[in-house]
Coordinates of C-alpha atoms in Angstrom, one line a residue:
M1 CA 69.4 17.5 36.3
R2 CA 66.8 15.2 35.0
R3 CA 64.8 16.5 32.1
P4 CA 61.0 17.1 32.5
G5 CA 59.2 13.9 32.0
G6 CA 62.3 11.9 32.8
W7 CA 60.5 10.0 35.5
W8 CA 58.2 8.5 32.9
R9 CA 61.0 7.6 30.4
V10 CA 63.0 5.7 33.0
K11 CA 60.1 3.4 33.6
S12 CA 59.8 0.1 31.9
T13 CA 56.8 -0.8 29.8
P14 CA 55.1 -2.8 32.6
E15 CA 55.8 0.0 35.1
K16 CA 54.2 2.5 32.7
V17 CA 51.1 0.3 32.3
E18 CA 50.9 0.0 36.1
T19 CA 51.2 3.7 36.5
Y20 CA 48.4 4.2 34.0
T21 CA 46.2 1.6 35.7
R22 CA 46.8 3.1 39.1
W23 CA 45.9 6.6 38.1
S24 CA 42.9 5.3 36.1
F25 CA 41.5 4.0 39.4
H26 CA 42.2 7.3 41.1
F27 CA 40.4 9.0 38.2
F28 CA 37.3 7.0 38.9
G29 CA 37.4 8.7 42.4
V30 CA 37.6 12.1 40.7
I31 CA 34.7 11.2 38.5
E32 CA 32.7 10.2 41.5
I33 CA 33.3 13.5 43.2
L34 CA 32.4 15.5 40.1
A35 CA 29.4 13.3 39.1
L36 CA 27.8 12.9 42.6
G37 CA 29.2 15.7 44.8
V38 CA 29.7 18.8 42.7
T39 CA 26.5 18.3 40.7
A40 CA 24.6 18.5 44.0
Y41 CA 25.1 22.3 44.1
G42 CA 22.8 22.7 41.2
R43 CA 20.0 20.7 42.7
T44 CA 19.7 21.9 46.3
G45 CA 20.9 24.5 48.7
V46 CA 24.5 25.3 49.5
G47 CA 24.4 23.8 52.9
L48 CA 23.0 20.4 52.0
A49 CA 25.1 20.4 48.7
T50 CA 28.3 20.9 50.7
A51 CA 27.4 18.1 53.1
L52 CA 26.7 15.7 50.3
C53 CA 29.9 16.8 48.5
L54 CA 32.0 16.2 51.6
L55 CA 30.5 12.8 52.1
V56 CA 31.2 11.8 48.5
T57 CA 34.7 13.2 48.7
A58 CA 35.4 11.1 51.8
H59 CA 34.0 8.1 50.1
A60 CA 36.1 8.6 46.9
A61 CA 39.2 9.0 49.0
V62 CA 38.6 5.7 50.7
C63 CA 38.0 4.1 47.3
M64 CA 41.3 5.5 46.0
L65 CA 43.1 4.0 49.0
V66 CA 41.5 0.6 48.6
S67 CA 42.2 0.5 44.9
A68 CA 45.9 1.4 45.4
R69 CA 46.3 -1.2 48.2
A70 CA 44.4 -3.9 46.1
L71 CA 46.7 -3.2 43.2
D72 CA 49.8 -3.7 45.4
W73 CA 48.2 -6.9 46.7
T74 CA 47.6 -8.2 43.2
R75 CA 51.3 -7.6 42.4
G76 CA 52.4 -9.4 45.6
R77 CA 53.8 -6.3 47.4
R78 CA 51.3 -6.0 50.2
P79 CA 48.9 -8.3 52.1
Q80 CA 45.3 -8.4 51.2
P81 CA 43.7 -5.1 52.2
V82 CA 40.9 -6.7 54.3
R83 CA 40.7 -3.8 56.9
Q84 CA 40.6 -1.2 54.2
M85 CA 37.8 -3.0 52.3
W86 CA 35.7 -3.3 55.5
A87 CA 36.4 0.4 56.1
L88 CA 35.0 1.1 52.6
V89 CA 31.9 -1.0 53.4
V90 CA 31.3 1.0 56.6
V91 CA 31.9 4.4 54.9
S92 CA 29.6 3.4 52.0
A93 CA 26.9 2.4 54.5
V94 CA 27.2 5.6 56.4
V95 CA 27.2 7.8 53.3
S96 CA 24.2 6.0 51.8
T97 CA 22.3 6.0 55.1
T98 CA 22.9 9.7 55.4
A99 CA 21.7 10.3 51.9
V100 CA 18.6 8.4 52.7
V101 CA 18.0 10.5 55.8
I102 CA 18.5 13.7 53.8
A103 CA 16.2 12.6 51.1
E104 CA 13.5 11.6 53.7
R105 CA 13.7 14.6 56.1
G106 CA 15.1 17.3 53.9
P107 CA 13.1 19.7 51.8
S108 CA 11.2 18.1 49.0
G109 CA 12.1 18.6 45.4
E110 CA 15.5 18.4 43.9
V111 CA 17.2 17.5 47.1
E112 CA 15.6 14.0 46.8
T113 CA 17.2 13.6 43.4
A114 CA 20.6 14.8 44.6
A115 CA 20.5 12.5 47.7
G116 CA 19.2 9.6 45.6
S117 CA 22.1 10.0 43.1
V118 CA 24.6 10.0 46.0
Y119 CA 22.8 7.0 47.5
G120 CA 23.0 4.8 44.5
G121 CA 26.3 6.1 43.2
V122 CA 28.5 5.4 46.2
L123 CA 27.2 1.9 46.4
C124 CA 28.0 1.3 42.7
Y125 CA 31.6 2.7 43.1
A126 CA 32.2 0.8 46.3
A127 CA 31.1 -2.5 44.6
G128 CA 33.4 -1.9 41.7
V129 CA 36.4 -1.1 43.9
I130 CA 36.0 -3.9 46.5
T131 CA 36.1 -6.6 43.8
L132 CA 39.7 -5.6 43.2
G133 CA 40.6 -7.0 46.6
V134 CA 39.1 -10.4 46.1
R135 CA 39.9 -13.4 43.8
G136 CA 37.5 -15.6 42.0
W137 CA 34.5 -14.7 40.0
R138 CA 32.0 -16.2 42.5
R139 CA 33.3 -13.9 45.3
R140 CA 33.2 -10.9 43.0
V141 CA 29.7 -11.6 41.9
A142 CA 28.8 -12.1 45.6
V143 CA 30.2 -8.7 46.5
V144 CA 28.3 -6.9 43.7
G145 CA 25.1 -8.8 44.6
A146 CA 25.5 -7.9 48.3
F147 CA 25.7 -4.2 47.5
A148 CA 22.7 -4.5 45.2
V149 CA 20.6 -6.2 47.9
G150 CA 21.8 -3.6 50.4
A151 CA 20.7 -0.9 48.1
G152 CA 17.2 -2.4 47.8
L153 CA 16.9 -2.9 51.6
L154 CA 17.9 0.7 52.5
T155 CA 15.0 2.1 50.4
F156 CA 12.3 0.8 52.7
P157 CA 12.6 3.8 55.1
L158 CA 11.8 6.0 52.1
E159 CA 8.5 4.0 51.6
M160 CA 9.4 3.4 48.0
P161 CA 7.3 1.0 45.9
L162 CA 8.6 -2.5 45.7
L163 CA 9.1 -2.2 42.0
A164 CA 11.2 0.9 42.5
S165 CA 13.4 -0.8 45.1
V166 CA 13.9 -3.7 42.7
V167 CA 14.8 -1.4 39.9
L168 CA 17.3 0.5 42.1
A169 CA 18.9 -2.8 43.2
G170 CA 19.1 -3.9 39.6
L171 CA 20.7 -0.6 38.6
V172 CA 23.3 -1.0 41.4
M173 CA 23.9 -4.6 40.2
V174 CA 24.4 -3.6 36.6
T175 CA 26.4 -0.4 37.2
G176 CA 28.5 -1.9 40.0
G177 CA 29.1 -5.0 37.9
F178 CA 30.3 -2.9 34.9
L179 CA 32.7 -1.0 37.1
A180 CA 33.9 -4.3 38.7
A181 CA 34.4 -5.9 35.2
T182 CA 36.3 -2.8 34.0
S183 CA 38.6 -2.8 37.1
I184 CA 39.2 -6.6 36.9
F185 CA 40.0 -6.4 33.2
S186 CA 42.5 -3.6 33.9
L187 CA 44.2 -5.8 36.5
W188 CA 44.3 -8.7 34.1
L189 CA 45.8 -6.6 31.4
L190 CA 48.5 -5.3 33.9
N191 CA 49.3 -8.9 34.9
A192 CA 49.5 -10.0 31.3
V193 CA 52.0 -7.2 30.5
Y194 CA 54.2 -8.2 33.4
A195 CA 54.0 -11.8 32.3
L196 CA 54.9 -10.9 28.7
D197 CA 57.9 -8.9 30.0
D198 CA 59.1 -11.8 32.1
A199 CA 58.7 -14.1 29.1
K200 CA 60.7 -11.7 27.0
E201 CA 63.5 -11.7 29.6
T202 CA 63.4 -15.5 29.7
R203 CA 63.7 -15.7 25.9
V204 CA 66.8 -13.5 26.1
R205 CA 68.4 -15.6 28.8
L206 CA 67.6 -18.8 26.9
A207 CA 69.3 -17.3 23.8
V208 CA 72.4 -16.5 25.9
A209 CA 72.3 -20.0 27.5
E210 CA 72.1 -21.6 24.1
E211 CA 75.2 -19.9 23.0
R212 CA 77.0 -21.0 26.2
L213 CA 75.9 -24.5 25.6
R214 CA 77.3 -24.4 22.1
F215 CA 80.6 -23.2 23.4
G216 CA 80.6 -25.9 26.1
R217 CA 79.7 -28.6 23.5
D218 CA 82.6 -27.5 21.2
L219 CA 85.0 -27.5 24.2
H220 CA 83.9 -30.9 25.3
D221 CA 84.3 -32.4 21.8
V222 CA 87.9 -31.2 21.8
M223 CA 89.0 -31.9 25.3
G224 CA 87.0 -35.1 25.8
R225 CA 88.5 -36.9 22.8
N226 CA 92.1 -35.8 23.5
L227 CA 92.0 -36.4 27.2
A228 CA 90.8 -39.9 26.6
V229 CA 93.7 -40.6 24.3
I230 CA 96.2 -39.0 26.8
A231 CA 94.9 -41.2 29.6
L232 CA 95.2 -44.4 27.5
K233 CA 98.7 -43.5 26.3
S234 CA 99.9 -42.5 29.8
E235 CA 98.6 -45.8 31.2
L236 CA 100.4 -47.6 28.4
A237 CA 103.6 -45.6 29.1
V238 CA 103.4 -46.6 32.8
Q239 CA 103.1 -50.3 32.0
L240 CA 106.0 -50.1 29.5
S241 CA 108.2 -48.2 32.0
R242 CA 107.6 -50.8 34.7
R243 CA 108.8 -53.5 32.3
G244 CA 111.8 -51.5 31.3
R245 CA 110.7 -51.2 27.7
P246 CA 112.2 -48.2 25.7
E247 CA 108.9 -47.7 24.0
A248 CA 107.6 -45.9 27.1
V249 CA 109.6 -42.8 26.0
E250 CA 107.9 -42.8 22.6
Q251 CA 104.5 -43.0 24.3
M252 CA 105.3 -40.1 26.6
I253 CA 106.5 -38.1 23.6
E254 CA 103.1 -38.9 21.9
V255 CA 101.3 -37.8 25.1
Q256 CA 103.2 -34.5 25.0
R257 CA 102.3 -34.0 21.4
I258 CA 98.6 -34.6 22.0
A259 CA 98.7 -32.3 25.0
Q260 CA 100.2 -29.5 22.9
E261 CA 97.7 -30.2 20.1
S262 CA 94.8 -30.1 22.7
Q263 CA 96.1 -26.7 23.9
R264 CA 96.2 -25.4 20.4
E265 CA 92.7 -26.7 19.6
V266 CA 91.3 -25.2 22.9
R267 CA 92.8 -21.8 21.9
D268 CA 91.2 -22.1 18.5
V269 CA 87.8 -22.8 20.1
V270 CA 88.1 -19.9 22.5
R271 CA 89.4 -17.6 19.8
G272 CA 86.5 -18.5 17.6
Y273 CA 84.2 -17.8 20.5
R274 CA 85.7 -14.4 21.3
E275 CA 86.2 -13.2 17.8
A276 CA 83.2 -11.4 16.3
A277 CA 82.5 -11.8 12.7
L278 CA 80.2 -9.0 11.4
E279 CA 77.8 -11.2 9.5
V280 CA 77.5 -13.6 12.4
E281 CA 77.0 -10.8 14.9
L282 CA 74.3 -9.2 12.8
A283 CA 72.4 -12.4 12.5
G284 CA 72.8 -13.0 16.3
A285 CA 71.7 -9.5 17.1
R286 CA 68.6 -9.9 14.9
G287 CA 67.7 -13.1 16.7
V288 CA 68.3 -11.8 20.2
L289 CA 66.5 -8.6 19.6
S290 CA 63.6 -10.5 18.0
A291 CA 63.4 -12.7 21.1
A292 CA 63.3 -9.6 23.3
G293 CA 60.3 -8.3 21.3
I294 CA 62.3 -5.5 19.6
V295 CA 61.9 -4.8 15.9
S296 CA 65.3 -4.9 14.1
E297 CA 66.2 -3.7 10.6
V298 CA 69.5 -4.6 9.1
T299 CA 70.6 -3.2 5.7
G300 CA 73.8 -3.3 3.7
E301 CA 76.4 -5.8 2.5
T302 CA 79.2 -7.3 4.6
A303 CA 80.7 -9.6 2.0
G304 CA 84.3 -8.8 0.9
L305 CA 85.3 -7.0 4.1
P306 CA 88.7 -8.0 5.6
A307 CA 88.6 -10.3 8.6
E308 CA 90.0 -7.7 11.0
V309 CA 87.5 -5.1 9.9
Q310 CA 84.6 -7.6 10.3
S311 CA 85.9 -8.5 13.8
A312 CA 86.1 -4.8 14.9
L313 CA 82.7 -3.9 13.6
G314 CA 81.2 -7.2 14.9
W315 CA 82.2 -6.1 18.4
V316 CA 80.4 -2.8 17.8
V317 CA 77.2 -4.7 17.0
R318 CA 77.6 -7.0 19.9
E319 CA 78.3 -4.1 22.4
A320 CA 75.4 -2.0 21.0
T321 CA 73.0 -4.9 21.1
T322 CA 73.9 -5.8 24.7
N323 CA 73.3 -2.2 25.9
V324 CA 70.0 -2.0 24.1
L325 CA 68.8 -5.2 25.9
R326 CA 70.2 -4.1 29.3
H327 CA 69.2 -0.5 29.3
G328 CA 66.4 1.8 28.0
D329 CA 63.1 0.6 26.6
A330 CA 63.8 0.3 22.9
K331 CA 61.0 -0.7 20.5
K332 CA 63.1 -0.5 17.3
V333 CA 66.8 -0.9 16.4
A334 CA 68.2 -0.1 12.9
V335 CA 71.6 -1.3 11.8
T336 CA 73.1 0.0 8.6
V337 CA 76.3 -1.0 6.8
R338 CA 77.4 1.0 3.9
M339 CA 80.6 1.8 1.9
S340 CA 81.6 5.4 1.4
E341 CA 84.9 6.6 -0.2
G342 CA 87.0 3.7 0.8
R343 CA 85.5 3.4 4.2
V344 CA 82.9 1.1 5.7
V345 CA 80.4 2.9 8.0
L346 CA 78.3 1.0 10.5
T347 CA 75.4 2.8 12.2
V348 CA 73.4 1.4 15.0
E349 CA 70.3 3.5 16.0
N350 CA 67.7 2.8 18.6
D351 CA 64.8 4.5 20.3
G352 CA 63.6 4.3 23.8
V353 CA 66.7 5.8 25.4
T354 CA 66.2 6.9 29.0
E355 CA 69.5 8.5 29.9
T356 CA 73.1 8.6 28.7
T357 CA 75.8 7.2 31.0
G358 CA 79.2 8.6 31.6
D359 CA 80.8 6.5 28.9
G360 CA 78.3 7.7 26.3
L361 CA 76.3 4.5 25.9
P362 CA 72.6 4.4 26.4
G363 CA 71.9 3.4 30.0
G364 CA 69.3 3.6 32.8
P365 CA 69.2 4.4 36.4
G366 CA 71.0 1.3 37.4
G367 CA 74.4 2.4 36.3
P368 CA 76.6 2.7 33.3
G369 CA 75.8 1.0 30.0
R370 CA 78.5 -1.6 30.0
S371 CA 78.7 -4.9 28.4
A372 CA 79.9 -8.2 29.6
G373 CA 81.9 -10.5 27.3
T374 CA 84.5 -8.0 25.9
G375 CA 87.1 -10.7 25.9
G376 CA 89.0 -9.1 28.7
T377 CA 90.8 -6.7 26.5
G378 CA 90.3 -3.0 26.4
G379 CA 87.8 -2.7 29.1
S380 CA 84.1 -2.2 28.3
G381 CA 81.8 0.5 26.9
L382 CA 83.0 3.0 24.4
S383 CA 86.6 2.8 25.6
G384 CA 86.8 -0.9 24.7
L385 CA 85.2 -0.3 21.3
R386 CA 87.5 2.6 20.4
E387 CA 90.5 0.5 21.3
R388 CA 89.4 -2.3 19.0
L389 CA 88.6 0.1 16.2
S390 CA 91.9 1.9 16.6
A391 CA 93.7 -1.3 15.8
V392 CA 92.2 -0.9 12.2
D393 CA 92.4 2.9 12.2
G394 CA 88.7 3.2 12.8
T395 CA 86.7 5.9 14.7
L396 CA 83.6 5.8 16.8
E397 CA 81.0 8.4 17.5
A398 CA 78.0 8.0 19.8
G399 CA 75.3 10.2 21.2
P400 CA 71.7 11.2 21.1
V401 CA 70.4 12.5 17.8
G402 CA 66.8 13.3 18.8
R403 CA 64.3 12.9 21.5
G404 CA 64.8 9.4 22.9
V405 CA 67.0 8.3 19.9
F406 CA 70.6 7.2 20.3
R407 CA 73.0 6.6 17.4
L408 CA 76.3 4.9 17.4
T409 CA 78.5 5.3 14.3
A410 CA 81.7 3.4 13.6
E411 CA 83.9 4.1 10.5
V412 CA 86.8 1.9 9.4
P413 CA 89.0 2.6 6.4
L414 CA 89.4 -0.2 3.9
P415 CA 92.7 -1.3 2.3
S416 CA 92.8 -0.5 -1.4
A417 CA 92.2 -4.0 -2.7
A418 CA 89.6 -4.8 -0.1
A419 CA 87.9 -1.5 -0.8
G420 CA 87.7 -2.3 -4.5
A421 CA 86.3 -5.7 -3.9
A422 CA 83.8 -4.5 -1.3
L423 CA 82.6 -1.7 -3.6
G424 CA 82.3 -4.2 -6.4
V425 CA 80.1 -6.4 -4.2
A426 CA 78.0 -3.4 -3.1
S427 CA 77.4 -2.3 -6.7

């Protein structure tokens, strides 16, 4: 069963900003109802106040619909909400005209103030919302200006002075423009957050691609040179064999030796690529996490540790880093290496955990928190790490330690000589 608030924690940062933006637009509609509709009850009779409140509520509902559709259009999920925007224009005209009629033919006094507030308010809100569905500052200015001109023209049946009409039109222009600028800035901020998130993912992919290119370059350096020599000596052996020269056998023996040497060098390259040195993995994790916009803190000394211990703990760092990048929404990762009573303890702790998968690694709704690149031995997840640690008599513990915090702890005993050297370095 998902914990309360889990729907929010499983969202990525851009999705959280989008949810906040969407509900901010809806909140504007709630403010419109409270500011224009509910306040009418204190200014006029119950009947007219109820009519005005219902009109404002209907107008706010259409505004909420248009803002939601416009937000989806901005994110490329829906077509431009042209019909909904024209529907908002019609509803705004109907509500404002009705408010004018009530102000003109209703009882004098406070009812004129209430109807006037509804009249100007709905036009301001409509101008701010419709600008969400258009692109280009000229079109947005034109939308706000059209509502301001319409507000001024609709005042003529009230026989208002020209100066009052101009002032009202200017008020709609300023207020509607402010709401429009606020809404457009919210959309710009949302698009910027999505763009930054895409850039962060691109930087992570580039870091991985750079490592693959390094491996490909090393493999090419080994195989390219040796294959060229093998090709030349094979061609020489063919020519010598056709002439019946005994040196052909020697050339083929040399080809065999170079092929075996190439095989050994390729194995060395692959082994170096698969083996995980703790210091190298810590530096790589720091770089990849930094590229992903995650703050990383690494403390402790790794000098003097045996190679097999460094390899096992390096895999822990690699696996933990991979899962932090693939799952959750971490903002900070802390890695600590310390010596304690002849044992080396590696702790990896991160925040932003959404859920915990079946294998105990931090994960998200997409599936278990597994890592690629385990070298094909021992599977993936905690089972693979425990198998690697068991080879050096190590242990592994993982689990949540607080709200949204996940900790992975690996302990490996040190041989007596190595323990003394490591403790000497640590001191």
